Coordinates of C-alpha atoms and ligand atoms in Angstrom, one line a residue:
M213 CA -14.0 -29.1 -32.5
L214 CA -12.1 -27.0 -34.6
C215 CA -10.7 -25.2 -31.2
A216 CA -9.8 -28.7 -30.2
S217 CA -7.9 -29.3 -33.3
I218 CA -6.2 -26.1 -33.2
G219 CA -5.1 -26.6 -29.5
A220 CA -3.9 -30.1 -30.2
M221 CA -2.1 -28.7 -33.0
S222 CA 0.0 -26.1 -30.9
I223 CA 1.1 -29.0 -28.4
Y224 CA 2.9 -30.7 -31.2
S225 CA 4.2 -27.6 -32.7
E226 CA 5.2 -26.4 -29.2
I227 CA 7.0 -29.6 -28.3
N228 CA 8.5 -29.7 -31.7
E229 CA 9.9 -26.1 -31.2
K230 CA 11.1 -26.6 -27.4
Q231 CA 13.0 -29.8 -28.6
R232 CA 14.4 -27.9 -31.6
T233 CA 15.8 -25.0 -28.9
Y234 CA 17.0 -27.8 -26.8
F235 CA 19.0 -29.5 -29.4
N236 CA 20.6 -26.5 -30.9
S237 CA 21.8 -25.5 -27.2
G238 CA 24.1 -29.0 -28.1
A239 CA 23.0 -30.4 -25.0
T240 CA 22.5 -33.9 -26.4
L241 CA 25.8 -33.9 -28.2
S242 CA 28.3 -35.3 -25.9
Y243 CA 29.2 -39.0 -25.4
D244 CA 28.5 -38.3 -21.5
F245 CA 24.9 -37.1 -22.1
R246 CA 24.2 -40.1 -24.6
I247 CA 25.7 -42.8 -22.4
K248 CA 24.1 -41.6 -19.5
N249 CA 20.6 -41.8 -21.1
L250 CA 21.1 -45.0 -22.8
R251 CA 21.4 -46.0 -19.1
T252 CA 18.8 -44.0 -17.3
L253 CA 16.3 -45.6 -20.3
K254 CA 17.6 -49.0 -19.2
T255 CA 17.3 -48.1 -15.8
A256 CA 13.8 -46.9 -16.0
L257 CA 12.6 -50.1 -18.0
K258 CA 14.1 -52.6 -15.5
A259 CA 12.4 -50.9 -12.7
N260 CA 9.0 -51.6 -14.5
E261 CA 9.8 -54.7 -15.7
E262 CA 6.9 -56.5 -14.3
N263 CA 4.3 -54.1 -15.1
I264 CA 5.5 -53.9 -18.7
L265 CA 5.2 -57.8 -19.0
E266 CA 1.9 -57.3 -17.3
A267 CA 0.9 -54.6 -20.2
L268 CA 2.5 -57.2 -23.0
N269 CA -0.2 -59.8 -21.7
A270 CA -3.0 -57.6 -21.2
D271 CA -2.7 -56.3 -25.2
L272 CA -1.5 -59.4 -26.8
G273 CA -2.0 -62.4 -24.1
K274 CA 1.9 -62.6 -24.4
S275 CA 3.2 -64.9 -21.9
M276 CA 5.9 -63.6 -19.4
F277 CA 8.4 -65.7 -21.2
E278 CA 7.6 -64.1 -24.9
G279 CA 7.4 -61.0 -23.4
Y280 CA 10.6 -61.1 -22.2
A281 CA 12.4 -63.2 -24.8
T282 CA 10.9 -60.9 -27.7
E283 CA 10.4 -57.2 -26.5
L284 CA 12.4 -56.3 -23.1
G285 CA 15.5 -58.9 -23.6
I286 CA 16.1 -57.7 -27.0
V287 CA 15.6 -53.9 -26.0
Y288 CA 18.1 -54.9 -23.3
E289 CA 20.7 -56.3 -26.0
E290 CA 20.6 -53.5 -28.0
I291 CA 21.3 -50.6 -25.4
G292 CA 23.9 -52.9 -24.1
W293 CA 25.4 -53.1 -27.8
L294 CA 25.3 -49.5 -28.0
E295 CA 26.8 -48.5 -24.9
K296 CA 29.5 -50.9 -25.6
H297 CA 30.1 -49.2 -28.9
L298 CA 29.1 -45.6 -28.6
R299 CA 32.6 -44.0 -27.9
K300 CA 34.1 -45.5 -31.5
L301 CA 30.9 -44.8 -33.2
M302 CA 31.0 -41.1 -32.5
K303 CA 34.5 -40.8 -33.3
P304 CA 34.9 -39.3 -37.1
S305 CA 36.0 -41.6 -39.5
K306 CA 39.3 -40.9 -41.3
A307 CA 38.7 -40.9 -45.4
K308 CA 41.7 -40.6 -47.9
T309 CA 42.4 -37.5 -49.8
P310 CA 43.1 -37.4 -53.8
I311 CA 46.7 -36.3 -54.4
T312 CA 45.2 -33.2 -56.4
Q313 CA 44.0 -31.8 -52.9
F314 CA 47.6 -31.9 -51.5
R315 CA 47.3 -31.0 -48.7
A316 CA 44.3 -31.9 -46.6
K317 CA 43.1 -34.3 -44.0
S318 CA 39.4 -35.8 -45.0
Y319 CA 37.0 -37.1 -42.5
I320 CA 33.5 -38.1 -41.8
M321 CA 31.8 -36.5 -38.8
H322 CA 28.8 -38.7 -37.5
E323 CA 26.3 -36.0 -36.6
P324 CA 22.5 -36.2 -35.0
M325 CA 20.0 -36.0 -37.4
G326 CA 18.3 -33.5 -35.1
T327 CA 14.6 -33.8 -33.7
V328 CA 13.1 -36.8 -34.8
L329 CA 9.7 -38.7 -34.7
I330 CA 9.5 -42.3 -34.0
M331 CA 6.3 -43.8 -34.9
S332 CA 5.4 -47.3 -33.6
P333 CA 3.0 -50.4 -34.4
W334 CA 1.5 -52.5 -31.7
N335 CA 2.5 -55.9 -32.5
Y336 CA 6.1 -55.5 -30.5
P337 CA 4.8 -52.1 -29.1
L338 CA 7.9 -52.0 -26.4
Q339 CA 10.9 -53.2 -28.8
L340 CA 9.7 -51.4 -31.8
T341 CA 9.5 -48.2 -29.6
M342 CA 12.4 -48.5 -27.6
V343 CA 14.6 -49.9 -29.8
P344 CA 14.4 -46.8 -32.4
L345 CA 14.4 -44.7 -29.2
A346 CA 17.7 -46.0 -28.0
G347 CA 19.3 -45.4 -31.6
A348 CA 18.0 -42.0 -31.4
I349 CA 19.5 -41.5 -28.2
A350 CA 23.0 -43.0 -28.9
G351 CA 22.9 -40.4 -32.2
G352 CA 22.6 -37.5 -29.9
N353 CA 19.1 -36.3 -31.1
T354 CA 16.1 -35.4 -29.3
A355 CA 12.8 -37.4 -30.1
V356 CA 9.2 -37.5 -30.2
V357 CA 7.8 -41.0 -29.9
K358 CA 4.5 -41.8 -30.8
P359 CA 3.1 -45.5 -29.8
S360 CA -0.1 -47.3 -31.3
R361 CA -2.9 -46.8 -29.6
Y362 CA -3.9 -50.4 -30.3
S363 CA -1.4 -51.7 -27.8
K364 CA -3.4 -49.6 -25.3
H365 CA -1.6 -50.7 -22.0
T366 CA 1.6 -51.1 -23.2
S367 CA 1.5 -47.9 -25.0
E368 CA 0.3 -45.8 -21.8
L369 CA 2.9 -47.3 -19.8
M370 CA 5.7 -46.4 -22.2
I371 CA 4.3 -42.9 -22.0
S372 CA 4.0 -42.6 -18.7
I373 CA 7.5 -44.3 -18.2
L374 CA 9.4 -41.7 -20.8
R375 CA 7.7 -39.0 -19.3
K376 CA 8.6 -39.6 -15.7
T377 CA 12.0 -40.3 -16.8
F378 CA 13.0 -37.5 -19.5
P379 CA 12.2 -33.9 -19.7
E380 CA 9.7 -33.4 -22.8
E381 CA 12.2 -30.9 -24.5
Y382 CA 14.4 -34.1 -25.2
I383 CA 12.0 -36.9 -25.0
A384 CA 8.4 -36.5 -25.5
S385 CA 5.7 -38.8 -26.7
F386 CA 2.2 -38.6 -27.5
D387 CA -0.5 -40.8 -27.0
G388 CA -3.8 -40.8 -29.8
G389 CA -4.8 -42.7 -33.1
H390 CA -4.8 -41.2 -36.7
E391 CA -5.5 -37.6 -36.0
T392 CA -2.4 -37.3 -33.8
N393 CA -0.1 -39.0 -36.2
T394 CA -1.6 -36.7 -38.9
A395 CA -0.8 -33.4 -36.7
L396 CA 2.8 -35.0 -35.8
L397 CA 3.4 -35.7 -39.5
E398 CA 2.4 -31.9 -40.1
Q399 CA 5.1 -30.6 -38.1
R400 CA 8.7 -30.1 -39.4
W401 CA 11.1 -33.0 -38.3
D402 CA 14.6 -33.8 -39.2
M403 CA 14.1 -37.3 -39.7
I404 CA 11.0 -39.9 -39.2
F405 CA 11.5 -43.6 -38.1
F406 CA 8.4 -45.2 -39.0
T407 CA 7.2 -49.0 -38.2
G408 CA 4.1 -50.3 -39.8
S409 CA 2.2 -51.4 -43.0
P410 CA 3.2 -50.2 -46.3
N411 CA 0.0 -48.4 -46.9
V412 CA 0.5 -46.0 -44.0
G413 CA 4.5 -45.9 -44.9
K414 CA 3.1 -44.1 -48.4
I415 CA 1.4 -41.6 -46.1
V416 CA 4.5 -40.9 -44.1
H417 CA 6.6 -40.5 -46.8
Q418 CA 4.3 -38.5 -48.9
A419 CA 4.0 -36.5 -45.6
A420 CA 8.0 -36.1 -45.1
N421 CA 8.1 -34.6 -48.8
K422 CA 6.8 -31.6 -47.6
Y423 CA 10.6 -30.7 -46.2
L424 CA 12.3 -33.4 -48.2
T425 CA 12.6 -35.4 -44.3
P426 CA 14.7 -38.3 -44.3
C427 CA 12.7 -40.9 -43.5
I428 CA 13.1 -44.5 -42.2
L429 CA 10.4 -47.0 -43.2
E430 CA 10.2 -50.6 -41.7
L431 CA 7.3 -52.1 -43.2
G432 CA 5.8 -55.3 -44.0
G433 CA 4.2 -57.4 -46.4
K434 CA 3.9 -61.3 -47.1
S435 CA 7.1 -63.0 -46.4
P436 CA 7.7 -66.2 -48.2
V437 CA 9.1 -69.7 -46.9
I438 CA 10.8 -71.8 -49.6
I439 CA 10.9 -75.8 -48.5
D440 CA 13.2 -77.6 -51.4
S441 CA 12.5 -81.6 -51.3
S442 CA 16.0 -82.0 -49.8
A443 CA 15.0 -80.0 -46.4
D444 CA 15.3 -81.7 -42.8
I445 CA 11.7 -81.9 -42.4
P446 CA 11.1 -82.3 -38.8
L447 CA 13.8 -79.8 -38.1
T448 CA 12.0 -77.1 -40.9
A449 CA 8.7 -77.9 -39.1
K450 CA 9.6 -77.2 -35.6
R451 CA 11.8 -73.7 -36.7
L452 CA 8.7 -72.9 -39.3
A453 CA 5.7 -73.4 -36.2
W454 CA 8.2 -71.4 -33.9
G455 CA 8.3 -68.3 -36.1
K456 CA 4.9 -68.6 -37.4
F457 CA 2.9 -68.8 -34.1
L458 CA 5.4 -66.8 -32.0
N459 CA 3.1 -63.7 -31.3
A460 CA 0.2 -65.8 -32.8
G461 CA 1.7 -64.8 -36.4
Q462 CA 1.2 -61.0 -35.6
T463 CA 5.1 -60.6 -36.5
C464 CA 6.5 -58.2 -39.3
V465 CA 8.8 -61.0 -40.3
A466 CA 6.8 -64.1 -39.5
P467 CA 6.4 -66.7 -42.0
D468 CA 3.5 -65.4 -44.0
Y469 CA 3.2 -68.3 -46.6
V470 CA 5.1 -71.6 -47.8
L471 CA 6.1 -72.7 -51.3
A472 CA 7.0 -76.3 -50.6
C473 CA 8.0 -78.8 -53.5
N474 CA 5.3 -81.3 -54.0
S475 CA 6.8 -84.6 -52.4
V476 CA 7.5 -83.1 -48.9
I477 CA 4.0 -81.2 -48.1
P478 CA 2.3 -84.5 -46.6
A479 CA 5.3 -85.0 -44.5
L480 CA 5.8 -81.4 -43.6
I481 CA 1.8 -80.9 -42.3
E482 CA 2.3 -83.8 -40.3
A483 CA 5.3 -82.5 -38.9
L484 CA 3.7 -79.2 -38.1
K485 CA 1.0 -80.7 -36.6
K486 CA 3.3 -82.6 -34.1
E487 CA 5.2 -79.7 -33.3
I488 CA 1.9 -77.4 -32.8
E489 CA 0.8 -79.5 -30.5
K490 CA 3.9 -80.0 -28.5
M491 CA 4.1 -76.3 -28.2
F492 CA 0.3 -75.7 -27.5
S493 CA -1.2 -78.5 -26.5
Q494 CA -4.2 -80.3 -28.4
D495 CA -6.0 -77.7 -27.5
P496 CA -4.2 -74.8 -28.2
L497 CA -7.0 -72.1 -27.5
K498 CA -6.8 -73.0 -23.6
S499 CA -2.7 -72.7 -24.0
E500 CA -1.3 -69.6 -21.8
D501 CA 1.5 -69.5 -24.6
L502 CA -0.6 -68.9 -27.5
P503 CA -1.1 -64.9 -27.6
K504 CA -4.3 -63.6 -29.1
I505 CA -5.0 -61.4 -31.5
I506 CA -4.5 -57.7 -30.9
N507 CA -8.3 -56.3 -31.3
E508 CA -11.8 -57.2 -32.7
K509 CA -10.9 -55.4 -36.0
H510 CA -8.0 -57.8 -36.4
Y511 CA -9.7 -60.9 -35.4
Q512 CA -12.8 -60.5 -37.7
R513 CA -10.6 -59.7 -40.2
L514 CA -8.5 -63.2 -39.9
A515 CA -11.7 -65.0 -39.7
G516 CA -12.9 -63.7 -43.0
L517 CA -9.2 -65.0 -44.2
L518 CA -10.3 -68.2 -43.1
E519 CA -13.7 -68.4 -45.0
D520 CA -12.1 -69.7 -48.3
A521 CA -9.6 -71.6 -47.0
N522 CA -9.1 -75.4 -47.4
V523 CA -8.1 -76.0 -43.4
V524 CA -6.4 -79.2 -43.0
Y525 CA -5.3 -78.4 -39.4
G526 CA -6.5 -76.1 -37.0
G527 CA -9.2 -73.3 -37.5
K528 CA -10.9 -73.0 -34.3
R529 CA -11.3 -69.6 -32.7
D530 CA -12.9 -68.2 -29.5
D531 CA -14.9 -65.0 -29.6
E532 CA -14.6 -64.6 -26.1
T533 CA -10.3 -64.8 -25.7
R534 CA -9.8 -63.2 -29.6
K535 CA -7.4 -66.4 -29.8
I536 CA -7.4 -68.1 -33.1
A537 CA -5.7 -71.8 -32.9
P538 CA -2.6 -72.5 -35.3
T539 CA -4.2 -73.0 -38.3
I540 CA -2.6 -74.8 -41.8
I541 CA -4.2 -74.1 -44.8
S542 CA -3.6 -76.9 -47.7
P543 CA -3.6 -77.0 -50.4
A544 CA -3.4 -73.1 -50.6
S545 CA -3.5 -71.1 -53.8
W546 CA -3.1 -67.6 -54.8
D547 CA -6.9 -67.0 -55.3
D548 CA -7.4 -67.6 -51.4
K549 CA -8.3 -64.6 -49.6
A550 CA -5.4 -65.4 -47.3
M551 CA -3.2 -65.0 -50.2
Q552 CA -4.6 -61.4 -51.2
E553 CA -3.1 -59.6 -48.0
E554 CA -0.2 -59.9 -45.4
I555 CA -1.6 -62.4 -43.0
F556 CA -0.2 -61.0 -39.7
G557 CA -1.9 -64.1 -37.7
P558 CA -1.9 -67.6 -37.4
L559 CA -2.9 -68.8 -40.5
L560 CA 0.0 -70.9 -42.7
P561 CA -0.9 -71.5 -46.3
I562 CA 1.2 -74.0 -47.9
L563 CA 1.2 -73.7 -51.6
S564 CA 2.9 -76.5 -54.0
V565 CA 5.9 -76.1 -56.2
E566 CA 7.6 -78.6 -58.6
S567 CA 10.8 -76.9 -58.1
V568 CA 13.0 -74.3 -56.5
D569 CA 13.1 -72.5 -59.8
E570 CA 9.0 -72.3 -59.9
A571 CA 9.2 -70.9 -56.1
I572 CA 11.9 -67.9 -57.3
K573 CA 9.9 -67.2 -60.3
I574 CA 6.5 -67.0 -57.9
V575 CA 8.5 -64.5 -55.1
R576 CA 9.8 -62.6 -58.2
S577 CA 6.2 -61.9 -59.6
H578 CA 5.5 -60.3 -56.3
E579 CA 6.6 -57.4 -54.4
K580 CA 10.0 -57.5 -52.4
P581 CA 9.4 -59.3 -49.1
L582 CA 10.7 -58.0 -45.7
A583 CA 11.8 -61.5 -44.8
L584 CA 12.2 -64.9 -46.7
Y585 CA 13.3 -68.1 -45.6
I586 CA 14.9 -71.4 -47.5
F587 CA 14.9 -74.7 -45.9
S588 CA 17.3 -76.9 -48.0
K589 CA 20.2 -79.1 -47.7
K590 CA 21.2 -78.2 -51.4
K591 CA 23.9 -75.7 -51.2
E592 CA 23.1 -74.9 -54.8
N593 CA 19.7 -74.3 -54.0
I594 CA 20.4 -72.0 -51.1
R595 CA 22.7 -70.2 -53.3
K596 CA 20.4 -69.7 -56.0
V597 CA 17.7 -68.4 -53.8
L598 CA 19.6 -65.9 -52.2
S599 CA 21.3 -64.9 -55.1
S600 CA 18.4 -64.4 -57.5
L601 CA 15.8 -62.8 -54.8
S602 CA 15.5 -59.5 -53.5
F603 CA 14.1 -59.3 -49.9
G604 CA 15.0 -57.5 -46.4
G605 CA 17.0 -60.4 -44.9
G606 CA 16.2 -63.8 -43.9
C607 CA 17.2 -67.0 -42.5
V608 CA 18.7 -70.3 -44.2
N609 CA 17.2 -73.3 -42.3
D610 CA 15.5 -71.2 -39.8
T611 CA 12.9 -68.3 -39.3
V612 CA 12.4 -65.1 -38.0
V613 CA 16.0 -65.4 -35.7
H614 CA 17.9 -62.8 -37.9
L615 CA 16.5 -59.9 -36.4
T616 CA 18.2 -61.0 -32.9
A617 CA 21.5 -60.4 -34.4
P618 CA 22.4 -56.5 -33.4
E619 CA 25.4 -56.9 -36.0
L620 CA 22.9 -57.6 -38.7
P621 CA 20.9 -55.1 -40.5
F622 CA 17.4 -55.4 -40.1
G623 CA 15.3 -53.5 -42.4
G624 CA 13.1 -53.8 -46.1
I625 CA 13.5 -53.2 -49.3
G626 CA 10.9 -51.5 -51.9
N627 CA 7.3 -52.4 -50.7
S628 CA 9.0 -54.0 -47.1
G629 CA 10.5 -50.6 -46.4
M630 CA 14.1 -48.3 -46.7
G631 CA 16.7 -48.1 -44.5
C632 CA 17.7 -50.1 -41.7
Y633 CA 19.0 -50.1 -38.0
H634 CA 19.7 -52.2 -35.1
G635 CA 23.4 -51.9 -33.7
K636 CA 25.7 -50.0 -35.8
R637 CA 23.0 -49.2 -38.2
S638 CA 20.8 -47.8 -35.7
F639 CA 23.5 -45.4 -34.9
Q640 CA 23.9 -44.6 -38.7
A641 CA 20.0 -44.3 -39.4
F642 CA 19.7 -41.7 -36.7
T643 CA 23.1 -39.6 -37.7
H644 CA 24.2 -38.0 -40.9
D645 CA 27.6 -38.6 -42.3
K646 CA 29.2 -35.2 -42.7
A647 CA 32.0 -35.0 -44.9
I648 CA 34.8 -32.9 -44.3
M649 CA 38.3 -31.9 -45.9
D650 CA 40.4 -29.7 -43.7
K651 CA 43.1 -28.0 -45.8
A652 CA 46.4 -27.1 -44.9
L653 CA 47.5 -23.5 -45.4
W654 CA 50.8 -23.9 -45.6
I655 CA 50.6 -24.9 -49.6
D656 CA 47.8 -24.4 -52.2
L657 CA 48.7 -26.0 -55.4
P658 CA 48.1 -23.8 -58.4
V659 CA 46.8 -26.4 -60.9
R660 CA 42.9 -25.7 -60.4
Y661 CA 43.2 -22.1 -61.2
A662 CA 42.8 -20.2 -64.2
P663 CA 44.5 -20.0 -66.6
F664 CA 44.8 -23.2 -67.7
K665 CA 47.2 -23.0 -70.4
G666 CA 49.7 -25.8 -70.4
K667 CA 48.1 -27.5 -67.2
L668 CA 45.9 -30.4 -69.2
K669 CA 48.9 -32.4 -69.0
L670 CA 49.8 -32.4 -65.6
L671 CA 46.1 -32.8 -64.6
R672 CA 46.0 -35.9 -66.9
M673 CA 48.9 -37.2 -65.1
L674 CA 47.1 -36.5 -61.4
M675 CA 43.6 -37.6 -62.6
R676 CA 43.8 -40.7 -64.3
Ligands
NAD35 P1 -0.4 -49.6 -39.3 O1 0.5 -49.2 -40.9 O2 -1.7 -49.6 -39.7 O3 0.1 -48.4 -38.4 C1 1.5 -48.1 -37.8 C2 1.1 -46.6 -36.9 O4 0.7 -45.7 -38.1 C3 0.2 -46.8 -35.6 O5 0.8 -46.1 -34.8 C4 -1.1 -46.0 -36.3 O6 -1.6 -45.7 -35.4 C5 -0.4 -45.4 -37.5 N1 -1.3 -45.1 -38.3 C6 -2.5 -45.9 -39.3 N2 -3.2 -45.1 -40.3 C7 -2.8 -43.9 -40.2 C8 -3.2 -43.0 -41.2 N3 -4.0 -42.9 -41.8 N4 -2.4 -41.7 -40.9 C9 -1.3 -41.8 -40.0 N5 -1.0 -42.6 -39.4 C10 -1.8 -43.9 -39.2 O7 0.6 -50.8 -38.8 P2 0.1 -51.8 -37.8 O8 -1.2 -52.2 -38.1 O9 0.4 -51.1 -36.4 O10 1.1 -53.3 -37.7 C11 1.3 -54.0 -38.9 C12 1.8 -53.6 -40.4 O11 3.4 -53.2 -39.3 C13 2.5 -55.1 -40.6 O12 2.2 -54.5 -42.1 C14 3.6 -55.5 -40.5 O13 4.6 -56.1 -41.1 C15 4.4 -54.0 -40.2 N6 5.3 -53.8 -39.2 C16 6.7 -53.8 -39.7 C17 7.6 -54.2 -38.8 C18 9.2 -53.8 -39.1 O14 10.0 -53.6 -38.6 N7 9.1 -53.9 -40.8 C19 7.5 -54.3 -37.7 C20 6.1 -54.6 -37.3 C21 5.4 -54.4 -38.0

């Protein structure tokens, strides 16, 4: 056992060392190298498209449509965006020089972080591995990728694609569970990009502390939906049901629970039922479009959350297929089991509030969420919610779709994460802004040098 773990450790340190040497050779720095490898990644994914969609189906029961829309398609768009903007992103940015430093040029170089570690979860196994990897490539880094073991089929396929496509000194990938993660976290990285739960995020952050390694933590938590009395209920129900039951609720930015004004709750429940039946039929457990729960552990956890719930709709499940029908819990309360943790499944508790102000108070008394959604026609209520609550990102009158825009940063705040990515922010996440002041040789202002007698007046004029 000891030998195995020492052996295993050496694999990680060996790769880490190889990548560091490769990075230090300067091979990953040029625009040509980065663009070529972004394209190589896209080509490799395209060549394996059918296998990827099948693997996603095997892991999570995702339909081909959902697999393409929420995984492959998003990766293609991200790579496309980076390809289009890479040259400009890599250019040093100009900055102003203060008069006291006359004469100089100031600029910011966007240097790669170096050798980075990317750890991803199982719920969008392809997207949450490949989008950060595209950012790492665009940034000019080497990368070690560690997908989740829970999404076995997709993770094994990704590892095999990456191993066939890239040399390990540039991009390496490892299979494995916690032990592998722990061994990887013991290595020295120039940056760690982690997506997963807040609890494991804390473990990653603690490990990163050893070398003060910068981290991007993409975490989760309970993301609320606020619905006021002016909301367009049929459209609200449609967009809410879509965002909640996508991937059977196993989405980090899925609406976790609803805070709805009393007066709209009966109509909201009726409209939600209608939408659920339109999307998944009257027997959702038989629908090919309803994904399954990733594994027995999470399936049993979700079954446990239903134990004390007031189920007004749904609630059925199938132990064989690990599918849980879209379920509405109402009235729900903060004492319910489903309100004690991030649900991460197709259960939707609806809590009643008197007003938007009450909803704001409730959200404020909990951890800052990754996402927040407000459904309203009243500008004043929308403004109040957006300006008084802190959360990663969100939508007005929709759910989840904010993460489809590469120009919008995607990330949490506080307990829901630190740092962000997507588009320009992915490049920024995987690069360091190095500040340079390049001084002219032909002049050297004497003000800053001692003796200072008689210079204060001039200094006051220059630095006001
Ligand atoms: P998780 O935190 O349990 O696991 C994430 C990764 O960490 C996996 O690769 C896992 O093997 C590893 N891990 C688990 N325990 C570990 C330990 N003790 N030490 C080291 N590594 C460990 O998360 P999950 O169950 O895979 O995913 C669900 C969570 O991720 C939810 O909280 C969800 O909201 C969040 N999430 C966030 C985003 C985002 O973009 N912000 C996206 C997807 C999921």
